[in-house]
PDB file of C-alpha atoms in Angstrom:
ATOM      1  CA  MET A   1      -1.019  -9.953   8.325  1.00 40.00           C
ATOM      2  CA  LYS A   2       1.681  -9.948  10.915  1.00 41.00           C
ATOM      3  CA  PHE A   3       4.635 -11.845  10.411  1.00 42.00           C
ATOM      4  CA  ASN A   4       7.227 -13.160  12.980  1.00 45.00           C
ATOM      5  CA  ARG A   5      10.779 -11.845  12.964  1.00 53.00           C
ATOM      6  CA  HIS A   6      12.057 -15.263  13.703  1.00 56.00           C
ATOM      7  CA  VAL A   7      14.441 -16.835  11.356  1.00 65.00           C
ATOM      8  CA  SER A   8      13.483 -20.283  10.127  1.00 68.00           C
ATOM      9  CA  PRO A   9      15.794 -22.717   8.617  1.00 76.00           C
ATOM     10  CA  ILE A  10      16.050 -22.515   4.789  1.00 86.00           C
ATOM     11  CA  GLU A  11      13.933 -25.426   3.384  1.00 87.00           C
ATOM     12  CA  ASN A  12      15.546 -27.428   0.668  1.00 90.00           C
ATOM     13  CA  ASP A  13      14.074 -30.267  -1.667  1.00 90.00           C
ATOM     14  CA  VAL A  14      10.810 -28.323  -1.707  1.00 94.00           C
ATOM     15  CA  GLN A  15       9.177 -29.952  -4.773  1.00 95.00           C
ATOM     16  CA  ASP A  16       7.985 -33.566  -5.494  1.00 96.00           C
ATOM     17  CA  ARG A  17       9.287 -34.020  -9.022  1.00 96.00           C
ATOM     18  CA  THR A  18       7.418 -37.059  -9.537  1.00 97.00           C
ATOM     19  CA  SER A  19       3.994 -35.443  -8.936  1.00 97.00           C
ATOM     20  CA  ASP A  20       1.389 -34.842 -11.680  1.00 98.00           C
ATOM     21  CA  ALA A  21       1.400 -31.261 -11.051  1.00 98.00           C
ATOM     22  CA  TRP A  22       5.258 -31.129 -11.792  1.00 98.00           C
ATOM     23  CA  LYS A  23       4.915 -33.237 -14.659  1.00 98.00           C
ATOM     24  CA  ALA A  24       2.130 -31.141 -16.022  1.00 98.00           C
ATOM     25  CA  LEU A  25       4.169 -27.980 -15.421  1.00 98.00           C
ATOM     26  CA  CYS A  26       7.185 -29.153 -17.397  1.00 98.00           C
ATOM     27  CA  ARG A  27       4.912 -30.045 -20.361  1.00 98.00           C
ATOM     28  CA  TYR A  28       3.342 -26.645 -20.209  1.00 98.00           C
ATOM     29  CA  ILE A  29       6.830 -25.073 -20.294  1.00 98.00           C
ATOM     30  CA  ASP A  30       7.760 -27.230 -23.351  1.00 97.00           C
ATOM     31  CA  GLU A  31       4.361 -26.164 -25.232  1.00 97.00           C
ATOM     32  CA  LEU A  32       5.163 -22.605 -24.492  1.00 97.00           C
ATOM     33  CA  GLU A  33       8.734 -22.865 -25.794  1.00 96.00           C
ATOM     34  CA  ALA A  34       7.309 -24.452 -29.105  1.00 96.00           C
ATOM     35  CA  SER A  35       4.410 -22.010 -29.514  1.00 95.00           C
ATOM     36  CA  GLU A  36       6.830 -19.072 -28.768  1.00 90.00           C
ATOM     37  CA  ALA A  37       4.113 -17.526 -26.424  1.00 94.00           C
ATOM     38  CA  GLU A  38       4.771 -14.400 -24.559  1.00 97.00           C
ATOM     39  CA  GLU A  39       2.974 -15.012 -21.273  1.00 97.00           C
ATOM     40  CA  PHE A  40       3.672 -17.689 -18.487  1.00 98.00           C
ATOM     41  CA  SER A  41       0.599 -18.314 -16.565  1.00 98.00           C
ATOM     42  CA  PRO A  42       0.590 -21.934 -14.857  1.00 97.00           C
ATOM     43  CA  LEU A  43      -2.808 -21.302 -13.111  1.00 97.00           C
ATOM     44  CA  LYS A  44      -4.612 -20.862 -16.168  1.00 96.00           C
ATOM     45  CA  ALA A  45      -2.905 -23.686 -17.902  1.00 96.00           C
ATOM     46  CA  LEU A  46      -2.807 -26.083 -14.933  1.00 97.00           C
ATOM     47  CA  GLY A  47      -5.943 -25.240 -13.082  1.00 98.00           C
ATOM     48  CA  PRO A  48      -5.950 -24.376  -9.319  1.00 97.00           C
ATOM     49  CA  GLU A  49      -5.652 -27.984  -7.991  1.00 98.00           C
ATOM     50  CA  LEU A  50      -2.330 -28.849  -9.758  1.00 98.00           C
ATOM     51  CA  TYR A  51      -1.218 -25.123  -9.275  1.00 98.00           C
ATOM     52  CA  ALA A  52      -1.352 -25.789  -5.480  1.00 98.00           C
ATOM     53  CA  GLY A  53       1.139 -28.518  -5.940  1.00 98.00           C
ATOM     54  CA  ILE A  54       3.783 -26.518  -7.369  1.00 98.00           C
ATOM     55  CA  PHE A  55       6.534 -24.984  -4.909  1.00 98.00           C
ATOM     56  CA  THR A  56       9.460 -24.136  -7.338  1.00 97.00           C
ATOM     57  CA  LEU A  57       9.630 -23.728 -11.126  1.00 97.00           C
ATOM     58  CA  PRO A  58      11.598 -26.129 -13.383  1.00 97.00           C
ATOM     59  CA  GLU A  59      15.187 -25.306 -14.422  1.00 96.00           C
ATOM     60  CA  SER A  60      13.728 -25.260 -18.034  1.00 97.00           C
ATOM     61  CA  ILE A  61      12.126 -21.992 -17.512  1.00 97.00           C
ATOM     62  CA  GLY A  62      15.260 -20.657 -18.778  1.00 96.00           C
ATOM     63  CA  LYS A  63      14.116 -21.821 -22.207  1.00 96.00           C
ATOM     64  CA  LEU A  64      11.487 -19.508 -22.504  1.00 97.00           C
ATOM     65  CA  LYS A  65      13.194 -16.572 -24.307  1.00 96.00           C
ATOM     66  CA  ARG A  66      10.154 -14.914 -25.675  1.00 97.00           C
ATOM     67  CA  VAL A  67       8.041 -14.760 -22.432  1.00 98.00           C
ATOM     68  CA  THR A  68       7.661 -11.231 -21.524  1.00 98.00           C
ATOM     69  CA  LYS A  69       5.185 -11.584 -18.582  1.00 98.00           C
ATOM     70  CA  ILE A  70       4.888 -13.921 -15.488  1.00 98.00           C
ATOM     71  CA  HIS A  71       1.724 -14.527 -13.801  1.00 98.00           C
ATOM     72  CA  LEU A  72       2.111 -16.264 -10.501  1.00 98.00           C
ATOM     73  CA  TYR A  73      -0.433 -14.644  -8.463  1.00 97.00           C
ATOM     74  CA  GLY A  74      -1.354 -16.692  -5.349  1.00 97.00           C
ATOM     75  CA  SER A  75       1.114 -19.438  -5.959  1.00 98.00           C
ATOM     76  CA  LYS A  76       2.447 -21.791  -3.233  1.00 97.00           C
ATOM     77  CA  LEU A  77       5.987 -21.166  -4.495  1.00 98.00           C
ATOM     78  CA  LYS A  78       8.799 -21.442  -1.880  1.00 96.00           C
ATOM     79  CA  ARG A  79      11.447 -20.357  -4.274  1.00 95.00           C
ATOM     80  CA  ILE A  80      12.379 -19.701  -7.870  1.00 97.00           C
ATOM     81  CA  PRO A  81      15.730 -21.032  -9.609  1.00 96.00           C
ATOM     82  CA  PRO A  82      18.472 -19.062 -10.894  1.00 97.00           C
ATOM     83  CA  GLU A  83      17.337 -19.991 -14.602  1.00 97.00           C
ATOM     84  CA  ILE A  84      14.920 -17.316 -14.412  1.00 98.00           C
ATOM     85  CA  GLY A  85      17.900 -15.083 -15.236  1.00 97.00           C
ATOM     86  CA  GLU A  86      18.062 -16.583 -18.693  1.00 97.00           C
ATOM     87  CA  MET A  87      14.389 -15.280 -19.633  1.00 97.00           C
ATOM     88  CA  THR A  88      15.928 -12.119 -21.248  1.00 94.00           C
ATOM     89  CA  ALA A  89      12.673 -10.838 -22.783  1.00 97.00           C
ATOM     90  CA  LEU A  90      10.823 -10.799 -19.100  1.00 98.00           C
ATOM     91  CA  THR A  91       9.449  -7.288 -18.741  1.00 98.00           C
ATOM     92  CA  HIS A  92       6.565  -7.956 -16.106  1.00 98.00           C
ATOM     93  CA  PHE A  93       7.028 -10.226 -12.794  1.00 98.00           C
ATOM     94  CA  ASP A  94       3.810 -10.700 -10.651  1.00 98.00           C
ATOM     95  CA  VAL A  95       4.066 -13.129  -7.709  1.00 98.00           C
ATOM     96  CA  TYR A  96       1.618 -11.057  -5.625  1.00 97.00           C
ATOM     97  CA  THR A  97       0.175 -13.090  -2.657  1.00 97.00           C
ATOM     98  CA  SER A  98       2.954 -15.814  -3.038  1.00 98.00           C
ATOM     99  CA  TYR A  99       3.688 -15.710   0.706  1.00 97.00           C
ATOM    100  CA  GLY A 100       6.185 -18.529   0.446  1.00 96.00           C
ATOM    101  CA  LEU A 101       8.579 -16.363  -1.634  1.00 97.00           C
ATOM    102  CA  GLN A 102      10.761 -14.518   0.946  1.00 96.00           C
ATOM    103  CA  TRP A 103      13.730 -14.107  -1.170  1.00 97.00           C
ATOM    104  CA  PHE A 104      14.810 -14.395  -4.849  1.00 98.00           C
ATOM    105  CA  PRO A 105      17.708 -15.364  -6.976  1.00 98.00           C
ATOM    106  CA  TYR A 106      20.449 -12.762  -7.596  1.00 98.00           C
ATOM    107  CA  GLU A 107      20.110 -14.067 -11.515  1.00 98.00           C
ATOM    108  CA  LEU A 108      16.845 -12.162 -11.735  1.00 98.00           C
ATOM    109  CA  THR A 109      18.835  -9.041 -11.910  1.00 97.00           C
ATOM    110  CA  ARG A 110      20.072 -10.330 -15.536  1.00 96.00           C
ATOM    111  CA  CYS A 111      16.428  -9.654 -16.863  1.00 96.00           C
ATOM    112  CA  GLU A 112      17.406  -6.255 -17.956  1.00 95.00           C
ATOM    113  CA  ASN A 113      14.132  -5.568 -19.528  1.00 96.00           C
ATOM    114  CA  LEU A 114      12.242  -6.107 -16.299  1.00 97.00           C
ATOM    115  CA  VAL A 115      10.521  -3.003 -15.415  1.00 96.00           C
ATOM    116  CA  GLN A 116       7.282  -3.809 -13.453  1.00 96.00           C
ATOM    117  CA  SER A 117       7.172  -6.215 -10.577  1.00 97.00           C
ATOM    118  CA  ARG A 118       4.391  -7.216  -8.081  1.00 97.00           C
ATOM    119  CA  VAL A 119       5.389  -8.677  -4.783  1.00 97.00           C
ATOM    120  CA  SER A 120       4.070  -8.918  -1.359  1.00 96.00           C
ATOM    121  CA  ILE A 121       6.886  -7.096   0.373  1.00 95.00           C
ATOM    122  CA  ARG A 122       5.786  -7.612   3.885  1.00 94.00           C
ATOM    123  CA  VAL A 123       7.070 -11.270   3.771  1.00 95.00           C
ATOM    124  CA  LEU A 124      10.508 -10.562   2.365  1.00 96.00           C
ATOM    125  CA  TYR A 125      13.733 -10.753   4.405  1.00 96.00           C
ATOM    126  CA  GLY A 126      15.014  -7.487   5.440  1.00 96.00           C
ATOM    127  CA  ASN A 127      11.884  -5.433   3.948  1.00 96.00           C
ATOM    128  CA  TYR A 128      11.558  -1.716   5.354  1.00 94.00           C
ATOM    129  CA  LYS A 129       8.327  -2.575   6.866  1.00 92.00           C
ATOM    130  CA  ASN A 130       9.295  -4.771   9.390  1.00 92.00           C
ATOM    131  CA  ARG A 131      12.992  -5.850   8.762  1.00 95.00           C
ATOM    132  CA  LEU A 132      12.468  -9.701   8.889  1.00 94.00           C
ATOM    133  CA  HIS A 133      15.888 -11.346   9.686  1.00 94.00           C
ATOM    134  CA  PHE A 134      17.579 -12.940   6.855  1.00 95.00           C
ATOM    135  CA  PRO A 135      18.338 -16.536   7.497  1.00 94.00           C
ATOM    136  CA  TRP A 136      22.211 -17.409   8.481  1.00 93.00           C
ATOM    137  CA  LEU A 137      23.662 -19.181   5.257  1.00 93.00           C
ATOM    138  CA  LYS A 138      26.626 -20.630   7.486  1.00 88.00           C
ATOM    139  CA  GLY A 139      25.557 -24.327   7.862  1.00 80.00           C
ATOM    140  CA  ASN A 140      22.176 -23.545   6.592  1.00 80.00           C
ATOM    141  CA  PRO A 141      22.910 -23.367   2.670  1.00 87.00           C
ATOM    142  CA  VAL A 142      20.402 -23.006  -0.205  1.00 93.00           C
ATOM    143  CA  SER A 143      20.815 -26.055  -2.521  1.00 92.00           C
ATOM    144  CA  TYR A 144      19.168 -26.515  -5.750  1.00 91.00           C
ATOM    145  CA  HIS A 145      18.359 -29.543  -7.853  1.00 89.00           C
ATOM    146  CA  GLY A 146      21.741 -31.270  -8.708  1.00 85.00           C
ATOM    147  CA  ASN A 147      25.169 -31.491  -7.312  1.00 88.00           C
ATOM    148  CA  THR A 148      26.467 -28.282  -8.556  1.00 92.00           C
ATOM    149  CA  VAL A 149      25.488 -24.658  -9.007  1.00 94.00           C
ATOM    150  CA  LYS A 150      26.548 -21.731 -11.249  1.00 96.00           C
ATOM    151  CA  CYS A 151      28.374 -18.872 -10.004  1.00 97.00           C
ATOM    152  CA  SER A 152      25.729 -15.752  -9.939  1.00 97.00           C
ATOM    153  CA  VAL A 153      28.320 -13.498 -11.038  1.00 97.00           C
ATOM    154  CA  CYS A 154      30.683 -15.061 -13.673  1.00 96.00           C
ATOM    155  CA  GLY A 155      28.286 -18.177 -14.359  1.00 96.00           C
ATOM    156  CA  CYS A 156      30.992 -20.759 -13.844  1.00 96.00           C
ATOM    157  CA  GLU A 157      30.001 -24.080 -12.482  1.00 96.00           C
ATOM    158  CA  ILE A 158      31.076 -24.888  -8.947  1.00 95.00           C
ATOM    159  CA  SER A 159      30.347 -27.504  -6.334  1.00 93.00           C
ATOM    160  CA  TYR A 160      28.481 -26.559  -3.206  1.00 91.00           C
ATOM    161  CA  ASP A 161      31.559 -26.707  -1.013  1.00 91.00           C
ATOM    162  CA  LYS A 162      33.241 -24.208  -3.016  1.00 93.00           C
ATOM    163  CA  THR A 163      30.126 -21.928  -3.073  1.00 95.00           C
ATOM    164  CA  TRP A 164      30.069 -18.677  -0.867  1.00 96.00           C
ATOM    165  CA  GLN A 165      26.330 -17.692  -0.396  1.00 97.00           C
ATOM    166  CA  LEU A 166      25.335 -14.151   0.371  1.00 97.00           C
ATOM    167  CA  TRP A 167      22.459 -12.092   0.604  1.00 98.00           C
ATOM    168  CA  ILE A 168      22.116  -8.690  -1.062  1.00 98.00           C
ATOM    169  CA  SER A 169      19.065  -6.086  -1.304  1.00 98.00           C
ATOM    170  CA  LEU A 170      18.626  -4.570  -4.713  1.00 98.00           C
ATOM    171  CA  LYS A 171      16.034  -2.781  -6.825  1.00 97.00           C
ATOM    172  CA  VAL A 172      14.487  -5.343  -9.343  1.00 97.00           C
ATOM    173  CA  GLY A 173      11.631  -4.098 -11.330  1.00 95.00           C
ATOM    174  CA  THR A 174       9.645  -1.948  -9.220  1.00 96.00           C
ATOM    175  CA  ASP A 175      10.539  -3.450  -5.757  1.00 97.00           C
ATOM    176  CA  VAL A 176      13.672  -3.886  -3.580  1.00 97.00           C
ATOM    177  CA  LEU A 177      14.159  -7.561  -3.089  1.00 98.00           C
ATOM    178  CA  PRO A 178      16.338  -9.837  -1.017  1.00 98.00           C
ATOM    179  CA  LEU A 179      18.438 -11.748  -3.363  1.00 98.00           C
ATOM    180  CA  LEU A 180      20.611 -14.867  -2.856  1.00 98.00           C
ATOM    181  CA  VAL A 181      24.231 -14.822  -4.525  1.00 98.00           C
ATOM    182  CA  ASN A 182      26.289 -17.848  -5.199  1.00 97.00           C
ATOM    183  CA  SER A 183      29.709 -16.631  -5.534  1.00 97.00           C
ATOM    184  CA  CYS A 184      32.790 -18.679  -6.726  1.00 97.00           C
ATOM    185  CA  SER A 185      35.530 -16.413  -5.544  1.00 97.00           C
ATOM    186  CA  LYS A 186      36.256 -12.961  -3.547  1.00 96.00           C
ATOM    187  CA  GLN A 187      36.650 -11.369  -6.979  1.00 97.00           C
ATOM    188  CA  CYS A 188      33.154 -12.167  -7.876  1.00 98.00           C
ATOM    189  CA  THR A 189      32.103 -10.971  -4.307  1.00 98.00           C
ATOM    190  CA  ASP A 190      33.826  -7.826  -4.560  1.00 97.00           C
ATOM    191  CA  SER A 191      32.127  -7.135  -8.140  1.00 98.00           C
ATOM    192  CA  LEU A 192      28.577  -7.157  -6.583  1.00 98.00           C
ATOM    193  CA  PRO A 193      26.663  -3.902  -6.909  1.00 97.00           C
ATOM    194  CA  THR A 194      26.161  -1.471  -4.118  1.00 97.00           C
ATOM    195  CA  PRO A 195      22.889  -2.429  -2.157  1.00 97.00           C
ATOM    196  CA  HIS A 196      19.888  -0.312  -2.181  1.00 97.00           C
ATOM    197  CA  PRO A 197      20.559   2.601   0.245  1.00 96.00           C
ATOM    198  CA  ASN A 198      17.848   1.741   2.557  1.00 95.00           C
ATOM    199  CA  TYR A 199      19.168  -1.561   3.368  1.00 97.00           C
ATOM    200  CA  VAL A 200      22.345  -3.182   4.800  1.00 97.00           C
ATOM    201  CA  GLN A 201      25.070  -1.705   2.916  1.00 97.00           C
ATOM    202  CA  HIS A 202      26.897  -4.727   1.975  1.00 97.00           C
ATOM    203  CA  ALA A 203      26.421  -8.459   0.799  1.00 97.00           C
ATOM    204  CA  HIS A 204      26.241 -10.539   3.940  1.00 97.00           C
ATOM    205  CA  ARG A 205      25.792 -13.877   5.471  1.00 95.00           C
ATOM    206  CA  GLY A 206      22.455 -13.112   7.136  1.00 94.00           C
ATOM    207  CA  GLY A 207      21.646 -14.055  10.927  1.00 92.00           C
ATOM    208  CA  THR A 208      20.360 -12.034  13.654  1.00 90.00           C
ATOM    209  CA  SER A 209      23.445 -10.179  14.492  1.00 91.00           C
ATOM    210  CA  ILE A 210      23.194  -8.049  11.096  1.00 93.00           C
ATOM    211  CA  GLU A 211      22.146  -4.728  11.817  1.00 93.00           C
ATOM    212  CA  GLN A 212      19.534  -3.589   9.800  1.00 95.00           C
ATOM    213  CA  PRO A 213      18.162   0.134   9.364  1.00 94.00           C
ATOM    214  CA  SER A 214      14.945   0.922  11.412  1.00 91.00           C
ATOM    215  CA  ASP A 215      11.686  -0.421  10.167  1.00 90.00           C
ATOM    216  CA  SER A 216       8.800   1.754   8.942  1.00 78.00           C
ATOM    217  CA  ASP A 217       7.333   2.149  12.529  1.00 73.00           C
ATOM    218  CA  GLU A 218      10.560   2.918  14.090  1.00 71.00           C
ATOM    219  CA  MET A 219      11.305   5.447  11.404  1.00 64.00           C
ATOM    220  CA  THR A 220       7.785   7.094  12.038  1.00 68.00           C
ATOM    221  CA  VAL A 221       8.418   7.459  15.753  1.00 66.00           C
ATOM    222  CA  THR A 222      11.939   8.951  14.912  1.00 59.00           C
ATOM    223  CA  ALA A 223      10.432  11.534  12.716  1.00 62.00           C
ATOM    224  CA  MET A 224       8.049  12.381  15.130  1.00 64.00           C
ATOM    225  CA  SER A 225      10.247  12.739  17.785  1.00 66.00           C
ATOM    226  CA  GLN A 226      12.540  15.027  15.547  1.00 62.00           C
ATOM    227  CA  ARG A 227       9.450  17.250  14.754  1.00 69.00           C
ATOM    228  CA  GLN A 228       8.763  17.796  18.191  1.00 66.00           C
ATOM    229  CA  GLU A 229      12.414  19.027  18.735  1.00 63.00           C
ATOM    230  CA  ARG A 230      12.633  21.331  15.893  1.00 63.00           C
ATOM    231  CA  PRO A 231      12.963  25.182  16.332  1.00 56.00           C
ATOM    232  CA  GLU A 232       9.685  25.850  14.512  1.00 55.00           C
ATOM    233  CA  ASN A 233       7.979  24.007  17.148  1.00 55.00           C
ATOM    234  CA  ALA A 234       9.526  26.352  19.878  1.00 49.00           C
ATOM    235  CA  ALA A 235       8.516  29.384  17.575  1.00 51.00           C
ATOM    236  CA  ALA A 236       5.065  28.182  17.558  1.00 47.00           C
ATOM    237  CA  THR A 237       5.026  27.771  21.298  1.00 47.00           C
ATOM    238  CA  SER A 238       6.327  31.132  21.608  1.00 48.00           C
ATOM    239  CA  TYR A 239       3.578  32.683  19.424  1.00 47.00           C
ATOM    240  CA  VAL A 240       0.977  30.914  21.560  1.00 43.00           C
ATOM    241  CA  SER A 241       2.477  32.354  24.608  1.00 48.00           C
ATOM    242  CA  LYS A 242       2.353  35.936  22.924  1.00 48.00           C
ATOM    243  CA  GLN A 243      -1.178  35.402  22.033  1.00 52.00           C
ATOM    244  CA  THR A 244      -2.129  34.441  25.535  1.00 48.00           C
ATOM    245  CA  GLU A 245      -0.315  37.549  26.998  1.00 47.00           C
ATOM    246  CA  SER A 246      -2.049  39.975  24.448  1.00 48.00           C
ATOM    247  CA  GLN A 247      -5.384  38.421  25.750  1.00 52.00           C
ATOM    248  CA  LYS A 248      -4.633  39.295  29.364  1.00 46.00           C
ATOM    249  CA  LEU A 249      -3.834  42.907  28.481  1.00 47.00           C
ATOM    250  CA  PRO A 250      -7.515  44.002  28.012  1.00 52.00           C
ATOM    251  CA  LEU A 251      -8.592  42.289  31.281  1.00 51.00           C
ATOM    252  CA  LEU A 252      -5.849  44.363  33.092  1.00 45.00           C
ATOM    253  CA  LYS A 253      -6.732  47.617  31.580  1.00 50.00           C
ATOM    254  CA  VAL A 254     -10.416  47.025  32.847  1.00 45.00           C
ATOM    255  CA  ILE A 255      -9.080  46.149  36.478  1.00 45.00           C
ATOM    256  CA  TRP A 256      -7.085  49.265  36.242  1.00 44.00           C
ATOM    257  CA  LYS A 257      -9.815  51.517  35.429  1.00 48.00           C
ATOM    258  CA  ILE A 258     -12.001  50.072  38.220  1.00 47.00           C
ATOM    259  CA  TRP A 259      -9.165  50.575  40.858  1.00 44.00           C
ATOM    260  CA  LYS A 260      -8.651  54.169  39.765  1.00 43.00           C
ATOM    261  CA  LYS A 261     -12.443  54.696  40.381  1.00 45.00           C
TER     262      LYS A 261
END
């Protein structure tokens, strides 16, 4: 599947919170909390028809303190709320073939026990496979449900007009993910970790002007070009030339003998 590098506007208000699918999902989360279950699998609980009507997760997922595994294979999700960072027992995170998920909340890094992830990386903003452009956050902010948001770093509650939103690429589980940061101050912004070395080396606002490293195809072409320029290739060429010269010697000897006769 080939994806366009074009940057689309960020879509907000993605979920109809009056739908049967949403109500069923909220009930399912309440039941999981009460039962202290360890796996979150809405497809199995809701069935494919209702599952297809889910485009984000309720903020109440933060209540699932005992859940260790999230199964969201083939979902229609377009975003995951920051409250996922409150799922401190989480070890496995599977959103494979959820092609609407092109970024994740920075709060996912708070799931310190998360060791295994499965993500369709080709759709991710900035991924090394094709370096999709990050949406420009200036004038195109991400908004969640409600009038305020919590700082991704210190956790203080702030209004959207006081929020500085940034992209950063970090390894979470087994994948490098594009993460959205909601920062309340320069101090919180400056305290962000160093991005993964194969990605933009600073937190940024996105847009097509952000210079990203080469994608995998460009890196392959560069590597091949460098191989052709290496000294060992020159040595190999010299060896072939010497072989050709040595093959010519017997023929010259034969010609010399014939001439002498």
